[in-house]
CSV table of C-alpha atoms in Angstrom, one decimal:
chain,number,residue,atom,x,y,z
A,1,UNK,CA,25.8,-41.4,82.0
A,2,UNK,CA,25.5,-37.7,81.7
A,3,UNK,CA,22.3,-36.1,83.0
A,4,UNK,CA,20.0,-34.2,80.7
A,5,UNK,CA,20.0,-30.4,81.4
A,6,UNK,CA,18.5,-27.3,79.9
A,7,UNK,CA,20.8,-25.5,77.4
A,8,UNK,CA,21.3,-21.8,77.8
A,9,UNK,CA,21.0,-19.4,74.9
A,10,UNK,CA,24.2,-18.6,73.1
A,11,UNK,CA,23.6,-14.9,73.1
A,12,UNK,CA,23.8,-14.8,76.8
A,13,UNK,CA,27.5,-15.7,76.6
A,14,UNK,CA,28.3,-13.0,74.0
A,15,UNK,CA,29.7,-9.8,75.5
A,16,UNK,CA,28.3,-6.4,74.7
A,17,UNK,CA,31.4,-5.2,73.0
A,18,UNK,CA,31.4,-8.3,70.6
A,19,UNK,CA,27.8,-7.7,69.8
A,20,UNK,CA,28.4,-4.0,68.9
A,21,UNK,CA,31.3,-5.0,66.7
A,22,UNK,CA,29.2,-7.5,64.8
A,23,UNK,CA,26.4,-5.0,64.2
A,24,UNK,CA,29.0,-2.4,62.9
A,25,UNK,CA,30.4,-5.0,60.5
A,26,UNK,CA,26.9,-5.9,59.2
A,27,UNK,CA,26.1,-2.2,58.6
A,28,UNK,CA,29.3,-1.8,56.6
A,29,UNK,CA,28.4,-4.8,54.5
A,30,UNK,CA,25.0,-3.3,53.9
A,31,UNK,CA,26.5,0.0,52.8
A,32,UNK,CA,28.8,-1.8,50.4
A,33,UNK,CA,25.8,-3.7,48.9
A,34,UNK,CA,24.0,-0.4,48.4
A,35,UNK,CA,27.0,1.2,46.8
A,36,UNK,CA,27.2,-1.8,44.4
A,37,UNK,CA,23.6,-1.4,43.4
A,38,UNK,CA,24.0,2.4,42.9
A,39,UNK,CA,27.1,1.8,40.8
A,40,UNK,CA,25.3,-0.8,38.6
A,41,UNK,CA,22.4,1.7,37.9
A,42,UNK,CA,24.8,4.5,37.1
A,43,UNK,CA,26.8,2.2,34.8
A,44,UNK,CA,23.6,1.1,32.9
A,45,UNK,CA,22.5,4.7,32.6
A,46,UNK,CA,25.9,5.7,31.2
A,47,UNK,CA,25.9,2.8,28.7
A,48,UNK,CA,22.4,4.0,27.5
A,49,UNK,CA,23.6,7.5,27.1
A,50,UNK,CA,26.6,6.4,25.1
A,51,UNK,CA,24.4,4.3,22.9
A,52,UNK,CA,22.1,7.2,22.3
A,53,UNK,CA,25.0,9.5,21.5
A,54,UNK,CA,26.3,6.9,19.0
A,55,UNK,CA,22.9,6.7,17.3
A,56,UNK,CA,22.6,10.4,17.1
A,57,UNK,CA,26.1,10.8,15.6
A,58,UNK,CA,25.5,8.0,13.1
A,59,UNK,CA,22.1,9.4,12.2
A,60,UNK,CA,23.7,12.8,11.5
A,61,UNK,CA,26.3,11.3,9.2
A,62,UNK,CA,23.6,9.4,7.3
A,63,UNK,CA,21.5,12.6,7.1
A,64,UNK,CA,24.5,14.6,5.6
A,65,UNK,CA,25.2,11.8,3.1
A,66,UNK,CA,21.6,11.8,2.0
A,67,UNK,CA,21.6,15.6,1.6
A,68,UNK,CA,24.7,15.4,-0.6
A,69,UNK,CA,23.0,12.7,-2.7
A,70,UNK,CA,19.9,14.8,-3.1
A,71,UNK,CA,21.9,17.9,-4.2
A,72,UNK,CA,23.3,15.7,-7.0
A,73,UNK,CA,19.7,14.6,-7.9
A,74,UNK,CA,20.4,11.0,-6.7
A,75,UNK,CA,17.0,11.0,-4.9
A,76,UNK,CA,16.5,7.3,-4.5
A,77,UNK,CA,19.8,6.8,-2.8
A,78,UNK,CA,19.1,9.8,-0.6
A,79,UNK,CA,15.9,8.2,0.6
A,80,UNK,CA,17.7,5.0,1.5
A,81,UNK,CA,20.2,7.0,3.7
A,82,UNK,CA,17.4,8.9,5.4
A,83,UNK,CA,15.4,5.8,6.1
A,84,UNK,CA,18.4,4.3,7.8
A,85,UNK,CA,18.8,7.4,9.8
A,86,UNK,CA,15.2,7.3,10.9
A,87,UNK,CA,15.8,3.8,12.2
A,88,UNK,CA,18.3,5.4,14.7
A,89,UNK,CA,16.5,8.6,15.4
A,90,UNK,CA,12.7,8.1,14.6
A,91,UNK,CA,11.8,11.5,16.2
A,92,UNK,CA,13.9,13.6,13.9
A,93,UNK,CA,11.4,15.9,12.1
A,94,UNK,CA,14.1,17.2,9.8
A,95,UNK,CA,14.6,13.8,8.2
A,96,UNK,CA,10.9,13.5,7.4
A,97,UNK,CA,10.8,17.1,6.0
A,98,UNK,CA,13.7,16.4,3.7
A,99,UNK,CA,12.1,13.1,2.6
A,100,UNK,CA,9.0,15.0,1.6
A,101,UNK,CA,11.0,17.4,-0.5
A,102,UNK,CA,12.7,14.6,-2.4
A,103,UNK,CA,9.4,12.7,-2.9
A,104,UNK,CA,7.9,15.8,-4.5
A,105,UNK,CA,10.8,16.0,-6.8
A,106,UNK,CA,10.0,12.4,-7.8
A,107,UNK,CA,6.3,13.4,-8.3
A,108,UNK,CA,5.2,11.0,-5.5
A,109,UNK,CA,2.7,13.3,-3.9
A,110,UNK,CA,0.9,10.9,-1.6
A,111,UNK,CA,4.1,9.7,0.2
A,112,UNK,CA,5.3,13.3,0.2
A,113,UNK,CA,2.2,14.5,2.1
A,114,UNK,CA,2.6,11.6,4.5
A,115,UNK,CA,6.2,12.4,5.2
A,116,UNK,CA,5.5,16.1,5.7
A,117,UNK,CA,2.6,15.2,8.1
A,118,UNK,CA,5.1,13.1,10.1
A,119,UNK,CA,7.5,16.0,10.3
A,120,UNK,CA,4.7,18.4,11.6
A,121,UNK,CA,3.6,15.8,14.2
A,122,UNK,CA,7.2,15.5,15.6
A,123,UNK,CA,7.9,19.3,15.5
A,124,UNK,CA,4.7,21.4,15.3
A,125,UNK,CA,6.9,24.6,15.7
A,126,UNK,CA,8.9,24.0,12.5
A,127,UNK,CA,7.9,26.5,9.9
A,128,UNK,CA,9.9,24.5,7.4
A,129,UNK,CA,7.8,21.4,8.0
A,130,UNK,CA,4.5,23.4,7.5
A,131,UNK,CA,5.8,25.0,4.3
A,132,UNK,CA,6.8,21.6,2.9
A,133,UNK,CA,3.4,20.2,3.9
A,134,UNK,CA,1.6,23.0,2.1
A,135,UNK,CA,3.6,22.5,-1.1
A,136,UNK,CA,2.9,18.7,-1.0
A,137,UNK,CA,-0.8,19.4,-0.5
A,138,UNK,CA,-0.8,21.9,-3.4
A,139,UNK,CA,0.7,19.1,-5.5
A,140,UNK,CA,-2.3,17.0,-4.8
A,141,UNK,CA,-4.7,19.8,-5.6
A,142,UNK,CA,-5.8,20.4,-2.0
A,143,UNK,CA,-5.6,24.1,-2.3
A,144,UNK,CA,-7.6,25.0,0.8
A,145,UNK,CA,-5.4,22.7,3.0
A,146,UNK,CA,-2.3,24.1,1.4
A,147,UNK,CA,-3.3,27.7,2.2
A,148,UNK,CA,-3.9,26.7,5.8
A,149,UNK,CA,-0.5,25.1,6.1
A,150,UNK,CA,1.2,28.2,4.6
A,151,UNK,CA,-0.7,30.4,7.1
A,152,UNK,CA,0.5,28.2,10.0
A,153,UNK,CA,4.1,28.5,8.7
A,154,UNK,CA,3.7,32.3,8.6
A,155,UNK,CA,2.3,32.4,12.1
A,156,UNK,CA,5.4,30.7,13.3
A,157,UNK,CA,7.8,32.8,11.2
A,158,UNK,CA,5.9,35.9,10.1
A,159,UNK,CA,8.9,37.5,8.4
A,160,UNK,CA,9.5,34.7,5.9
A,161,UNK,CA,9.2,36.4,2.4
A,162,UNK,CA,9.3,33.1,0.5
A,163,UNK,CA,6.1,31.7,2.1
A,164,UNK,CA,4.4,35.1,1.9
A,165,UNK,CA,5.3,36.2,-1.6
A,166,UNK,CA,5.6,32.8,-3.4
A,167,UNK,CA,3.8,29.9,-1.7
A,168,UNK,CA,0.7,31.7,-0.2
A,169,UNK,CA,0.3,34.1,-3.1
A,170,UNK,CA,0.4,31.3,-5.7
A,171,UNK,CA,-2.0,29.1,-3.7
A,172,UNK,CA,-4.5,32.0,-3.4
A,173,UNK,CA,-4.2,32.7,-7.2
A,174,UNK,CA,-5.0,29.0,-7.9
A,175,UNK,CA,-8.0,29.1,-5.5
A,176,UNK,CA,-9.4,32.2,-7.3
A,177,UNK,CA,-9.0,30.4,-10.7
A,178,UNK,CA,-10.6,27.3,-9.3
A,179,UNK,CA,-13.6,29.3,-8.1
A,180,UNK,CA,-13.9,31.2,-11.4
A,181,UNK,CA,-13.7,28.0,-13.4
A,182,UNK,CA,-16.4,26.4,-11.2
A,183,UNK,CA,-18.6,29.4,-11.7
A,184,UNK,CA,-18.2,29.4,-15.5
A,185,UNK,CA,-19.0,25.7,-15.6
A,186,UNK,CA,-22.2,26.2,-13.6
A,187,UNK,CA,-23.3,29.1,-15.8
A,188,UNK,CA,-22.6,27.2,-19.0
A,189,UNK,CA,-24.5,24.2,-17.7
A,190,UNK,CA,-27.5,26.4,-16.8
A,191,UNK,CA,-27.4,28.1,-20.2
A,192,UNK,CA,-27.3,24.8,-22.0
A,193,UNK,CA,-30.3,23.6,-20.1
A,194,UNK,CA,-32.2,26.7,-21.2
A,195,UNK,CA,-31.3,26.2,-24.8
A,196,UNK,CA,-32.4,22.6,-24.8
A,197,UNK,CA,-35.7,23.6,-23.2
A,198,UNK,CA,-36.3,26.4,-25.8
A,199,UNK,CA,-35.4,24.2,-28.8
A,200,UNK,CA,-38.3,21.8,-28.2
A,201,UNK,CA,-41.3,23.0,-30.3
A,202,UNK,CA,-44.8,22.9,-29.1
A,203,UNK,CA,-46.6,20.7,-31.7
A,204,UNK,CA,-50.4,20.5,-32.0
A,205,UNK,CA,-50.8,16.8,-32.8
A,206,UNK,CA,-54.6,17.2,-33.4
A,207,UNK,CA,-54.3,19.9,-36.1
A,208,UNK,CA,-55.9,19.4,-39.5
A,209,UNK,CA,-52.5,19.4,-41.2
A,210,UNK,CA,-51.1,16.6,-39.1
A,211,UNK,CA,-54.3,14.5,-39.5
A,212,UNK,CA,-54.1,14.9,-43.3
A,213,UNK,CA,-50.4,13.9,-43.5
A,214,UNK,CA,-51.1,10.8,-41.4
A,215,UNK,CA,-54.0,9.8,-43.6
A,216,UNK,CA,-51.9,10.2,-46.8
A,217,UNK,CA,-49.1,8.0,-45.3
A,218,UNK,CA,-51.7,5.4,-44.3
A,219,UNK,CA,-53.1,5.2,-47.9
A,220,UNK,CA,-49.6,4.9,-49.4
A,221,UNK,CA,-48.7,2.0,-47.0
A,222,UNK,CA,-52.0,0.3,-47.9
A,223,UNK,CA,-51.3,0.5,-51.6
A,224,UNK,CA,-47.8,-0.9,-51.2
A,225,UNK,CA,-49.0,-3.8,-49.1
A,226,UNK,CA,-51.6,-4.7,-51.7
A,227,UNK,CA,-49.0,-5.2,-54.4
A,228,UNK,CA,-46.4,-8.0,-54.2
A,229,UNK,CA,-43.2,-8.0,-56.3
A,230,UNK,CA,-40.8,-10.8,-57.0
A,231,UNK,CA,-37.6,-11.2,-59.0
A,232,UNK,CA,-37.7,-14.0,-61.6
A,233,UNK,CA,-34.5,-15.5,-63.2
A,234,UNK,CA,-35.1,-17.5,-66.3
A,235,UNK,CA,-33.2,-20.7,-67.2
A,236,UNK,CA,-31.2,-18.7,-69.7
A,237,UNK,CA,-30.2,-16.2,-67.1
A,238,UNK,CA,-32.7,-13.4,-67.8
A,239,UNK,CA,-33.7,-11.4,-64.7
A,240,UNK,CA,-37.3,-10.0,-64.5
A,241,UNK,CA,-39.2,-8.2,-61.8
A,242,UNK,CA,-42.9,-9.3,-61.7
A,243,UNK,CA,-45.7,-7.5,-59.8
A,244,UNK,CA,-48.3,-9.8,-58.5
A,245,UNK,CA,-51.8,-8.5,-57.6
A,246,UNK,CA,-53.9,-10.3,-55.1
A,247,UNK,CA,-56.9,-10.4,-57.4
A,248,UNK,CA,-55.0,-11.4,-60.6
A,249,UNK,CA,-52.0,-13.6,-59.8
A,250,UNK,CA,-49.4,-13.9,-62.6
A,251,UNK,CA,-47.3,-16.9,-61.9
A,252,UNK,CA,-44.8,-17.9,-64.6
A,253,UNK,CA,-44.1,-21.4,-65.7
A,254,UNK,CA,-41.9,-22.9,-63.0
A,255,UNK,CA,-40.1,-25.1,-65.6
A,256,UNK,CA,-38.8,-21.9,-67.3
A,257,UNK,CA,-38.2,-19.6,-64.4
A,258,UNK,CA,-36.5,-19.8,-61.0
A,259,UNK,CA,-37.9,-17.6,-58.3
A,260,UNK,CA,-35.1,-15.6,-56.7
A,261,UNK,CA,-37.0,-13.6,-54.1
């Protein structure tokens, strides 16, 4: 029977050279693992870039198709194309700005203002977007807001003659007309109130003339109330109006007359 003895550690039997070789192989395996991770990250990044490039390219094609449709006054179809493009590139301010122009052509002012505001939010440095926003606001009658939008557009592009000579000039003219109309309305209202106040005469209800007229009317009403009239229709069809006094009633024979009223 073999005696029980203490087992020595395995590492004590491994030579120094073998140990160094094992450590070197382990380091190589670790480097390979790190390289695989790096390659995977780079590959995923590249796939994302390719996907974004495809989205941008497809969005541009849809944008161009919509522009061609809008030039041919096929506005609804153009909006469909641009909405599809916005699904691919939701941060494209130009798409919102073009949508606003088409919506104004369709006289849909509230959506036009909303689309122009989206364009300005995505690109606050776009003078086109500010100009379109001003025109949409003008279509809603918001003259003060439109003037501000045109001023911002000119601040970005001061040498734009279209905004300066047409848009801003027209908006200021409308604002002046609005103020003049409001002033005329206020003056007409005030003048009407003065006329009404002046047209009311100042009667003296205790004068002798008024008292005499009231007394005459009262006497007339008293005389009418004292007399009673009735229409009598005879059996033969004759119509007769009879006045009946309170002190001397004159009632015809009911066998010969029928009282109508």
